[in-house]
């Protein structure tokens, strides 16, 4: 199971990468532009920081098939391995996904709002599918639709992995992990929520106070 960060905030990535086992980083044009920095610098910083085993996902911006493919080829050569091109599943995007896979690029089909589109992108050879869980919740039960998508892939023995995206709370993430989803990409705020239960510090403060009262110190050994 892969726990991925959906951000280009390098400080948050470094902090969470120290605390957790982070399989990679996903970005999109909104995420990169929100840094206020130029895109080459943001992408370059991510390429420099991530270990070779951590995956990096960068999205194309152009909307024509040729434009998507031109950017996909540029993205693909940024790292020798674990470099993935994110392509939105427009009609042009579906065509580009097919072509990019024929050229041997690693592809994540993104901006997915329905299991049907996702499944057909998988048949085009996409390595990953990124259903937008929280946005899908505007139209129904987004979590359940992603579970349905997983069942479709399993039933048809399609090896494409789901990396569930667009999370707004920890409950959405928990339900999909419990359902057996292979990967999630979460914004730092949701990751911090998952590890930020206030009860932990309260419990530790109780332990420390009990020890201090009994032994007059805050270390195990004198
Ligand atoms: O990768 C971005 C995707 O997760 C969308 O997130 O928050 O814009 O719905 P959001």
XYZ file of C-alpha atoms and ligand atoms in Angstrom:
232
model
C 0.000 0.000 0.000
C 1.386 3.401 -0.959
C 0.883 6.538 1.127
C 1.585 9.513 -1.144
C 1.554 13.264 -0.456
C -0.586 15.497 -2.674
C 1.422 18.707 -2.450
C 4.396 20.679 -3.754
C 5.095 22.226 -0.336
C 8.673 21.068 0.146
C 8.795 21.897 3.860
C 5.654 19.838 4.531
C 7.037 17.010 2.379
C 10.340 17.001 4.301
C 8.570 17.057 7.663
C 6.115 14.265 6.826
C 8.848 12.247 5.109
C 10.757 12.234 8.442
C 7.703 11.091 10.403
C 6.078 8.676 7.973
C 6.805 6.252 5.160
C 6.053 8.360 2.101
C 5.935 6.513 -1.225
C 5.951 9.630 -3.371
C 4.486 13.014 -4.237
C 1.652 13.973 -6.589
C 1.264 17.452 -8.026
C -1.108 19.158 -10.411
C -1.151 22.615 -12.023
C -3.182 24.100 -9.137
C -0.817 22.640 -6.537
C 2.312 23.876 -8.343
C 0.928 27.346 -9.071
C -0.154 27.718 -5.416
C 3.528 27.738 -4.366
C 3.980 31.139 -6.043
C 7.242 29.865 -7.542
C 8.053 29.154 -11.160
C 7.164 25.593 -12.174
C 10.671 24.541 -13.237
C 11.988 25.453 -9.781
C 9.161 23.632 -7.966
C 9.557 20.490 -10.079
C 13.359 20.689 -9.861
C 13.223 20.922 -6.058
C 11.008 17.842 -5.908
C 13.294 15.917 -8.273
C 16.301 16.879 -6.118
C 14.660 16.033 -2.803
C 12.926 12.703 -3.445
C 14.885 9.468 -3.152
C 15.104 7.351 -6.311
C 12.585 4.916 -4.800
C 9.969 7.602 -4.172
C 7.584 8.275 -7.029
C 6.994 11.729 -8.502
C 3.856 12.579 -10.453
C 3.718 15.730 -12.619
C 0.686 16.707 -14.691
C 0.534 17.949 -18.260
C -1.026 21.393 -18.815
C -1.745 21.519 -22.551
C -5.095 20.148 -23.724
C -4.426 18.920 -27.288
C -3.190 15.380 -27.867
C 0.077 16.615 -29.366
C 0.551 19.168 -26.598
C -0.094 16.599 -23.864
C 2.356 14.171 -25.462
C 5.046 16.815 -25.897
C 4.820 17.692 -22.191
C 4.555 14.036 -21.210
C 7.858 13.283 -22.967
C 9.527 16.187 -21.147
C 8.144 15.060 -17.771
C 9.193 11.450 -18.374
C 12.860 12.302 -18.821
C 13.126 14.287 -15.567
C 14.202 11.227 -13.570
C 15.652 7.864 -14.594
C 12.928 5.982 -12.737
C 9.720 6.461 -10.751
C 8.682 9.460 -12.862
C 4.983 9.459 -13.738
C 3.000 11.683 -16.112
C -0.455 12.705 -14.942
C -2.928 13.109 -17.800
C -6.553 14.239 -17.250
C -9.143 11.891 -18.760
C -10.599 14.235 -21.380
C -11.142 12.678 -24.806
C -7.776 14.098 -25.851
C -6.278 12.831 -22.619
C -7.540 9.294 -23.173
C -5.969 9.297 -26.610
C -2.734 10.671 -25.209
C -2.691 8.066 -22.408
C -2.869 5.303 -25.011
C -0.050 6.838 -27.033
C 2.110 7.644 -24.009
C 1.877 4.060 -22.827
C 2.783 2.842 -26.331
C 5.899 5.010 -26.047
C 6.736 3.388 -22.709
C 5.955 6.301 -20.401
C 4.573 5.770 -16.907
C 1.093 7.270 -16.776
C -1.436 8.249 -14.132
C -4.919 8.992 -15.471
C -6.260 11.887 -13.407
C -9.270 14.160 -12.835
C -11.460 11.063 -12.648
C -15.081 11.523 -11.583
C -16.567 8.164 -12.618
C -15.623 4.491 -12.369
C -16.608 4.045 -16.038
C -14.104 6.559 -17.377
C -11.495 5.250 -14.986
C -11.947 1.658 -16.095
C -11.583 2.585 -19.775
C -8.443 4.616 -19.002
C -7.106 1.480 -17.334
C -7.763 -0.500 -20.521
C -5.720 2.157 -22.346
C -2.821 1.031 -20.190
C -2.694 3.665 -17.443
C -0.470 2.543 -14.556
C -2.530 4.471 -12.006
C -6.034 5.929 -11.826
C -6.698 8.967 -9.636
C -10.393 9.227 -8.758
C -11.224 12.551 -7.089
C -12.935 11.142 -4.004
C -14.135 14.324 -2.322
C -15.246 15.941 -5.564
C -17.141 12.736 -6.446
C -18.931 13.105 -3.098
C -20.704 16.131 -4.633
C -22.588 13.707 -6.880
C -23.018 10.696 -4.595
C -20.937 8.419 -2.397
C -17.458 9.022 -3.795
C -15.838 6.514 -1.455
C -18.231 3.758 -2.527
C -17.689 4.567 -6.209
C -13.946 4.125 -5.765
C -14.595 0.785 -4.068
C -16.785 -0.137 -7.073
C -13.913 0.823 -9.381
C -11.571 -1.449 -7.442
C -14.071 -4.300 -7.842
C -14.286 -3.655 -11.603
C -10.495 -3.840 -11.951
C -10.267 -6.965 -9.787
C -13.152 -8.720 -11.578
C -11.548 -8.093 -14.959
C -7.999 -8.799 -13.774
C -6.799 -5.349 -14.863
C -3.508 -4.616 -13.061
C -3.879 -0.797 -13.028
C -3.638 0.617 -9.497
C -5.964 3.154 -7.957
C -4.378 6.106 -6.199
C -7.360 7.723 -4.553
C -7.057 11.525 -4.511
C -8.894 14.718 -3.587
C -9.365 13.962 0.101
C -10.837 16.482 2.501
C -10.846 14.408 5.686
C -9.246 11.416 7.365
C -12.459 9.391 7.380
C -12.492 9.239 3.562
C -8.907 7.956 3.608
C -9.594 5.420 6.369
C -12.610 3.934 4.580
C -10.651 3.401 1.369
C -7.600 1.912 3.096
C -9.937 -0.469 4.963
C -11.507 -1.407 1.608
C -8.097 -2.446 0.276
C -7.218 0.484 -1.997
C -3.589 0.199 -3.183
C -2.615 3.871 -2.878
C -3.863 7.171 -1.503
C -2.511 10.659 -2.093
C -3.372 13.061 0.684
C -2.739 16.775 1.254
C -0.497 17.555 4.258
C -3.463 18.866 6.293
C -5.198 15.484 6.080
C -1.937 13.618 6.813
C -1.407 15.769 9.937
C -4.999 15.087 10.995
C -4.339 11.343 10.704
C -1.391 11.581 13.120
C -2.608 14.468 15.244
C -5.095 13.035 17.742
C -4.855 15.238 20.877
C -5.368 12.186 23.095
C -1.815 10.998 22.400
C -0.167 13.995 24.068
C -2.667 13.883 26.948
C -1.744 10.220 27.569
C 1.985 10.976 27.436
C 1.550 13.915 29.858
C -0.265 11.552 32.255
C 2.588 9.008 32.059
C 5.198 11.698 32.664
C 3.288 13.156 35.624
C 2.817 9.724 37.228
C 6.516 8.926 36.846
C 7.618 12.287 38.164
C 5.336 11.941 41.201
C 6.528 8.415 42.015
C 10.262 8.710 41.245
C 10.999 12.410 41.110
C 12.432 12.265 37.598
C 11.314 12.061 33.948
C 13.726 9.353 32.753
C 13.312 5.581 32.961
C 16.635 5.118 34.760
C 18.187 7.309 37.454
O -4.158 15.774 -7.099
C -5.157 16.719 -6.866
C -6.440 16.081 -6.531
O -6.222 15.382 -5.357
C -7.559 17.085 -6.435
O -7.647 17.588 -5.167
O -8.441 19.111 -3.423
O -8.385 19.888 -5.789
O -10.072 18.210 -5.062
P -8.713 18.768 -4.862
